[in-house]
XYZ file of N, CA and C in Angstrom:
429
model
N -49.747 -96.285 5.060
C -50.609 -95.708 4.034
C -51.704 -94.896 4.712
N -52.094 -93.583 4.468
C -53.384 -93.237 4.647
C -53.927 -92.479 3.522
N -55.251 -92.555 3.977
C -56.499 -92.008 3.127
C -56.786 -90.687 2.925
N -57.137 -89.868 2.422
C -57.281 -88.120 2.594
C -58.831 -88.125 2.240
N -59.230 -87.330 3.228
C -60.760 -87.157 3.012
C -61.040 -85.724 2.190
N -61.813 -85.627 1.663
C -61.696 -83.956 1.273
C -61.534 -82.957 1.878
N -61.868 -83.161 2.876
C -61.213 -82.160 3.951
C -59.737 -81.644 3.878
N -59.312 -82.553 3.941
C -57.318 -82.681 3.740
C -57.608 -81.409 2.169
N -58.144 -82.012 0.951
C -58.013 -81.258 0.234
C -58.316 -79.355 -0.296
N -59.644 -79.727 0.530
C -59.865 -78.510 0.440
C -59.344 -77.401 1.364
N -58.831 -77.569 2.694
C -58.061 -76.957 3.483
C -56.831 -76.892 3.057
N -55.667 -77.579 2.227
C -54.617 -77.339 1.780
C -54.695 -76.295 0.929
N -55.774 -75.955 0.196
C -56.097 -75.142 -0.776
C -57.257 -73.655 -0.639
N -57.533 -73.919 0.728
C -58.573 -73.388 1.082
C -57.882 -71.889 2.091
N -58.537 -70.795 2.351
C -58.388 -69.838 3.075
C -57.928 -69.902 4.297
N -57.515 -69.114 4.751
C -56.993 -69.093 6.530
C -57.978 -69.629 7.170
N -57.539 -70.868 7.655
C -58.236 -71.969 8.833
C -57.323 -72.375 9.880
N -57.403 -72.665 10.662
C -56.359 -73.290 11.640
C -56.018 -74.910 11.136
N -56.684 -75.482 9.827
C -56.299 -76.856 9.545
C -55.470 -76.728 8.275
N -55.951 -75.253 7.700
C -54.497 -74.725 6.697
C -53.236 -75.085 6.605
N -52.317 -74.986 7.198
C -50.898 -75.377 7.143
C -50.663 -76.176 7.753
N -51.468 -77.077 8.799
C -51.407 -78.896 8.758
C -51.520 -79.690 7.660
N -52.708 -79.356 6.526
C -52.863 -79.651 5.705
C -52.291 -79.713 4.866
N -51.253 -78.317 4.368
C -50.340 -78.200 3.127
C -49.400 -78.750 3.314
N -48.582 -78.781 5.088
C -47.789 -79.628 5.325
C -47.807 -81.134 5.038
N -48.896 -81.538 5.285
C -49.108 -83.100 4.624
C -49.211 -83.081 3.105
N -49.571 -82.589 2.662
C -50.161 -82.445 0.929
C -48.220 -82.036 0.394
N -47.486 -81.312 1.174
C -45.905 -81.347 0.541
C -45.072 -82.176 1.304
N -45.661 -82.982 2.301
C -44.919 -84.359 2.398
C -45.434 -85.456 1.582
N -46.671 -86.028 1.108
C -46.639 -86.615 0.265
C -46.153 -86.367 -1.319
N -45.591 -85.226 -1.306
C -45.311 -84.827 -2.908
C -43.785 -84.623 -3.168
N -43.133 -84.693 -1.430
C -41.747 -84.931 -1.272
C -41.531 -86.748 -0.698
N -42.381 -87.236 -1.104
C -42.511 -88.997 -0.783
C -41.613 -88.970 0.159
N -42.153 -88.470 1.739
C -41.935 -88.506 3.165
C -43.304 -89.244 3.624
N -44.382 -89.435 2.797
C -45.557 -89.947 3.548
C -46.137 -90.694 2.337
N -47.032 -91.831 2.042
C -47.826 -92.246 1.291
C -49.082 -91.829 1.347
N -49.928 -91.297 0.756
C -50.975 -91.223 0.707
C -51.720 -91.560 -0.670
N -52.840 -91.593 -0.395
C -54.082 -91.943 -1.444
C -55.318 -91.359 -1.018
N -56.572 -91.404 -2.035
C -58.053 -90.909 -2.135
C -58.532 -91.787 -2.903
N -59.693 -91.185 -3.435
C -60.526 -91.942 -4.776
C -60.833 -90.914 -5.018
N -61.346 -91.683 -6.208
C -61.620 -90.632 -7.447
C -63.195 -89.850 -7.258
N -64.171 -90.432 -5.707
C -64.961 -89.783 -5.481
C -64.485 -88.888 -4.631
N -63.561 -88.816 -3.592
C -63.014 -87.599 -3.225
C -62.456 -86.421 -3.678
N -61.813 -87.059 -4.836
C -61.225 -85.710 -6.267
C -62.980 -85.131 -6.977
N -63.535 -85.914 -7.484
C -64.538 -85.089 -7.603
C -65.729 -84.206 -6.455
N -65.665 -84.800 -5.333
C -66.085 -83.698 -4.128
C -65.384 -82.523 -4.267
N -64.430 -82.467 -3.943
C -63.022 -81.458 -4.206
C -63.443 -80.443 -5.079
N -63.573 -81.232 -6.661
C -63.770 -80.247 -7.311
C -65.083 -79.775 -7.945
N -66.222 -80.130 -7.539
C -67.287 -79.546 -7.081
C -67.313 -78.427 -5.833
N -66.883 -78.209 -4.976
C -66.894 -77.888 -3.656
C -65.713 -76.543 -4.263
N -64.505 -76.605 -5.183
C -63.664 -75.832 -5.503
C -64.115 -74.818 -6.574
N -65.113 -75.328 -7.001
C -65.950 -74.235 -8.698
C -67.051 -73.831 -8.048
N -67.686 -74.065 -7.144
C -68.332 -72.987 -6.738
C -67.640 -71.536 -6.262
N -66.583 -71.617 -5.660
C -65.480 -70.366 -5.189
C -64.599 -69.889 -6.614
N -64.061 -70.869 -7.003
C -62.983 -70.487 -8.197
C -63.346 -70.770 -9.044
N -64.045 -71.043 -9.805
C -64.305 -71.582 -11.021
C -64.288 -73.101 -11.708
N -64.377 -73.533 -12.445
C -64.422 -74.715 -12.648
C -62.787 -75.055 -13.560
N -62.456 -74.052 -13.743
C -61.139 -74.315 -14.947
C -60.117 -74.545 -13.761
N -59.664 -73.794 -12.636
C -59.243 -73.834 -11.534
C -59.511 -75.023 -10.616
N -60.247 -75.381 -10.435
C -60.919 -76.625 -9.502
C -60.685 -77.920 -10.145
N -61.161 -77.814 -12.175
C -60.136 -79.109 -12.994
C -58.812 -79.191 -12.527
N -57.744 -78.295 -12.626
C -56.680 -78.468 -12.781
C -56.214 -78.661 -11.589
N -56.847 -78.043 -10.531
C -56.149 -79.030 -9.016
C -56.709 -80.739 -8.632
N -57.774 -80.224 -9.439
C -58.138 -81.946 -9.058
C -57.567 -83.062 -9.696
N -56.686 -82.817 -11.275
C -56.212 -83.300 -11.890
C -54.919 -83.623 -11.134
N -54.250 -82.815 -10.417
C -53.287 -82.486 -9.725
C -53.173 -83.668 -8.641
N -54.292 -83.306 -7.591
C -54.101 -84.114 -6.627
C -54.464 -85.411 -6.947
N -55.267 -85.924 -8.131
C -55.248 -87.078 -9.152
C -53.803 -87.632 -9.292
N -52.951 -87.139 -9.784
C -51.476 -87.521 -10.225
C -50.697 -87.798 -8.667
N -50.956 -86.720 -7.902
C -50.397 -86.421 -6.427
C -50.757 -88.002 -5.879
N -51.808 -88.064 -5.719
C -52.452 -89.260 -4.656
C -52.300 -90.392 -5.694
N -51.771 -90.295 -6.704
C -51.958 -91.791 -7.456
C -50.893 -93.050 -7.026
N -51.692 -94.512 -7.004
C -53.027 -94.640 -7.340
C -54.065 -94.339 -6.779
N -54.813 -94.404 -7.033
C -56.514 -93.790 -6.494
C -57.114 -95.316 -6.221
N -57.182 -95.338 -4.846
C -58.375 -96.410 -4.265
C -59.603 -96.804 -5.075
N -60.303 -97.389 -5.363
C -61.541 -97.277 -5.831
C -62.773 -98.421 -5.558
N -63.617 -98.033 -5.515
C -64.947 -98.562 -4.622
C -65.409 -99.497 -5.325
N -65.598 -100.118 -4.926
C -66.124 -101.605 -5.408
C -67.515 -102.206 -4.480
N -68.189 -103.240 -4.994
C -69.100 -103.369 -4.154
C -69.930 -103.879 -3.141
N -68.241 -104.731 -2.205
C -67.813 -104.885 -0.971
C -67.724 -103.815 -0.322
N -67.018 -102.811 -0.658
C -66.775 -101.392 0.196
C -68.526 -100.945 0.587
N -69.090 -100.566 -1.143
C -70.513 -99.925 -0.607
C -71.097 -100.966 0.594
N -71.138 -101.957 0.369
C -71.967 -102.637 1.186
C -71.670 -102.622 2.753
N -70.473 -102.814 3.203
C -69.932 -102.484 4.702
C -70.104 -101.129 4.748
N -70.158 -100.317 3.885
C -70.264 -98.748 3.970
C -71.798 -98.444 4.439
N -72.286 -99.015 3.932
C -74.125 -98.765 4.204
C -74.264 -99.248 5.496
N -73.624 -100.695 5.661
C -73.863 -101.160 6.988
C -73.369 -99.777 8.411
N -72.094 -99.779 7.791
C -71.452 -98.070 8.668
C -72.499 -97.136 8.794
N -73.032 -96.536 7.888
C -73.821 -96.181 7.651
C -75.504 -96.056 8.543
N -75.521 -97.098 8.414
C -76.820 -97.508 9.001
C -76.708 -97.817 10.844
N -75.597 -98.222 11.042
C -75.459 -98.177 12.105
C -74.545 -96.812 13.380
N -73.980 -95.886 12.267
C -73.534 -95.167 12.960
C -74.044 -93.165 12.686
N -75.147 -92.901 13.499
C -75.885 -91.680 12.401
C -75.404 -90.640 12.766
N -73.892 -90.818 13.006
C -73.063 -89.163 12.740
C -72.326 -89.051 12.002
N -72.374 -89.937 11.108
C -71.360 -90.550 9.847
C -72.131 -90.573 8.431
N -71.820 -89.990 7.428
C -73.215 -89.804 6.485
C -72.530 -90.803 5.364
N -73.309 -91.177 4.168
C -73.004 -92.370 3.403
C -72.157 -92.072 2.498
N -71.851 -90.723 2.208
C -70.075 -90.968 1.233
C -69.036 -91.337 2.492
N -69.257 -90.899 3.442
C -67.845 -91.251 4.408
C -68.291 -92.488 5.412
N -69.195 -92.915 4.984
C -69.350 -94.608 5.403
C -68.558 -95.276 4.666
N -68.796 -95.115 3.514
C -68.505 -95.928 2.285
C -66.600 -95.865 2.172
N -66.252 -93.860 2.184
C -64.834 -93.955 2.506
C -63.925 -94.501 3.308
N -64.826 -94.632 4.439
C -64.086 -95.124 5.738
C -64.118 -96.861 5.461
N -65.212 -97.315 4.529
C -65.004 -98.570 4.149
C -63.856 -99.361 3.431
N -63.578 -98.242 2.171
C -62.539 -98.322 1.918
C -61.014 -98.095 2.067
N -61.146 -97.397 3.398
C -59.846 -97.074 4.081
C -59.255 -98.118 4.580
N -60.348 -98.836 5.593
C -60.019 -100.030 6.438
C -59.918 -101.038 5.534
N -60.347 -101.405 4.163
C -60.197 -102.385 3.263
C -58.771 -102.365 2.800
N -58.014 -101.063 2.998
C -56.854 -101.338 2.326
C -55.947 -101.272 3.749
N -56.630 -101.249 4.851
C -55.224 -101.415 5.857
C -55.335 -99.653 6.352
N -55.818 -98.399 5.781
C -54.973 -97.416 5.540
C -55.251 -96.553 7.283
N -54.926 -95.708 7.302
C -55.389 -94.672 8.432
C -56.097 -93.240 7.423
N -57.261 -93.376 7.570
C -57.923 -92.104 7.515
C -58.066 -90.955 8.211
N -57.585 -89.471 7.123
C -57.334 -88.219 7.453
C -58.411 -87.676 7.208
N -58.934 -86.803 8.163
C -60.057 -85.758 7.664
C -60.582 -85.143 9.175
N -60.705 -83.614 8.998
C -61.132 -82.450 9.805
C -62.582 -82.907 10.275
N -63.569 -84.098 9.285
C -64.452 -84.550 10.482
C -64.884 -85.656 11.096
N -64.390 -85.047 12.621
C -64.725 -85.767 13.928
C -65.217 -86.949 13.592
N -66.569 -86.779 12.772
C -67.607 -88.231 12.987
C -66.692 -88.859 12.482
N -65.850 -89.349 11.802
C -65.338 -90.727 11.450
C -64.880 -91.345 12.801
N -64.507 -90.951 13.604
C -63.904 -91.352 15.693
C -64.934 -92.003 16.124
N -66.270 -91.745 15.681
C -67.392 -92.511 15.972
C -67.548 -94.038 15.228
N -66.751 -94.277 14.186
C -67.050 -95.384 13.314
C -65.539 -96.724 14.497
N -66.490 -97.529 14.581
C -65.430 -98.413 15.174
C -64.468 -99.252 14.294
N -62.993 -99.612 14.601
C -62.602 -100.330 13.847
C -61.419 -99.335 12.674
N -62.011 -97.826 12.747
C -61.372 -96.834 11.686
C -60.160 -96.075 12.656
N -59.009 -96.198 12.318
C -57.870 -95.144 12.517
C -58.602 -94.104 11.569
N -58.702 -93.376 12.555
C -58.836 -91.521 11.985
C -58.422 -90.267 13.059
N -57.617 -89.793 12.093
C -56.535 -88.884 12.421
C -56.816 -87.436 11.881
N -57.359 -86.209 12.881
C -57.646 -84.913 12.165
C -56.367 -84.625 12.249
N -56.573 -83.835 11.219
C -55.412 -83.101 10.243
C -54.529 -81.720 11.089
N -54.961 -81.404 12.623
C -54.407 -80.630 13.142
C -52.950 -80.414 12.800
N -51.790 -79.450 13.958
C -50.837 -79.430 13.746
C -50.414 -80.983 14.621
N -51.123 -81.239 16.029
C -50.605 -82.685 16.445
C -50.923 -83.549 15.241
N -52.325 -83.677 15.064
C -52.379 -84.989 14.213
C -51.590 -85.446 12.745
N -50.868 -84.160 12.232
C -49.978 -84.085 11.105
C -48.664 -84.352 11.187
N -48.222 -83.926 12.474
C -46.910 -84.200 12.964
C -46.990 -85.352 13.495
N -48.180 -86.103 13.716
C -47.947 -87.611 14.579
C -47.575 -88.626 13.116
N -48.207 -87.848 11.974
C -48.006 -88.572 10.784
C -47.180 -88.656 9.950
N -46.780 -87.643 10.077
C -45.053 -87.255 9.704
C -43.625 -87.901 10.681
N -44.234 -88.176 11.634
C -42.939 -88.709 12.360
C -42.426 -87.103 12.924
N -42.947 -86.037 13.642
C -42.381 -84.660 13.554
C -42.906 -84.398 15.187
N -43.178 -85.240 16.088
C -43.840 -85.360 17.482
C -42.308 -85.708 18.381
């Protein structure tokens, strides 16, 4: 199982980046159920905040609805997660408190967390895997 940080999302969907077509590649292996993945429903709404400032908001609903159905079920935070999340948090200050809290809930379910930033490598205890062309193909089984 792994986790998708918004990163994963907005680069699958996002302009020429070099994490572009690592990204879409993972986002159409989980939608060809070659990979499991999941989010929460605070990562779908990052997403689509972060997507209506560029495209609009009618555009940014309907993918977020999307990767809603895509990633389902959706993880969701409870308030064991916040609390080890703050602790993350508090103890690690290159890691900011939505992705304390995510990375809380990653490791709560077992999962390996995806996302383009670095600081989660700083959190001990977290499998995190950037979304490169290695780190996509190590996840795919494609190495």
């Amino acid at each position: 199982m792994i986790v998708l940080d918004t990163t994963v999302l907005v680069y699958a969907k996002g302009a020429d980046h070099r994490f572009r077509e690592p990204c879409r590649d993972l986002i159409a292996a989980v939608a060809a159920d070659r990979i499991e993945a999941t989010t929460t429903p605070e990562v779908i709404q990052e997403f689509v905040h972060i997507r209506a400032r560029r495209r609009g908001r009618n555009d940014a609903a309907t993918l977020g609805r999307s990767y809603a159905e895509l990633l389902a079920p959706l993880l969701t935070v409870a308030g064991d997660h916040l609390e080890r999340g703050l602790t993350m948090f508090e103890t690690t200050p290159s890691v900011g408190a939505f992705d304390s809290v995510l990375a809380a809930v990653a490791k709560s379910a077992g999962a390996v967390l995806v996302s383009a930033d670095g600081a989660f490598s700083d959190l001990p205890d977290i499998t995190h895997v950037v979304p490169d062309t290695a780190g996509v193909a190590g996840l795919l089984g494609d190495n």
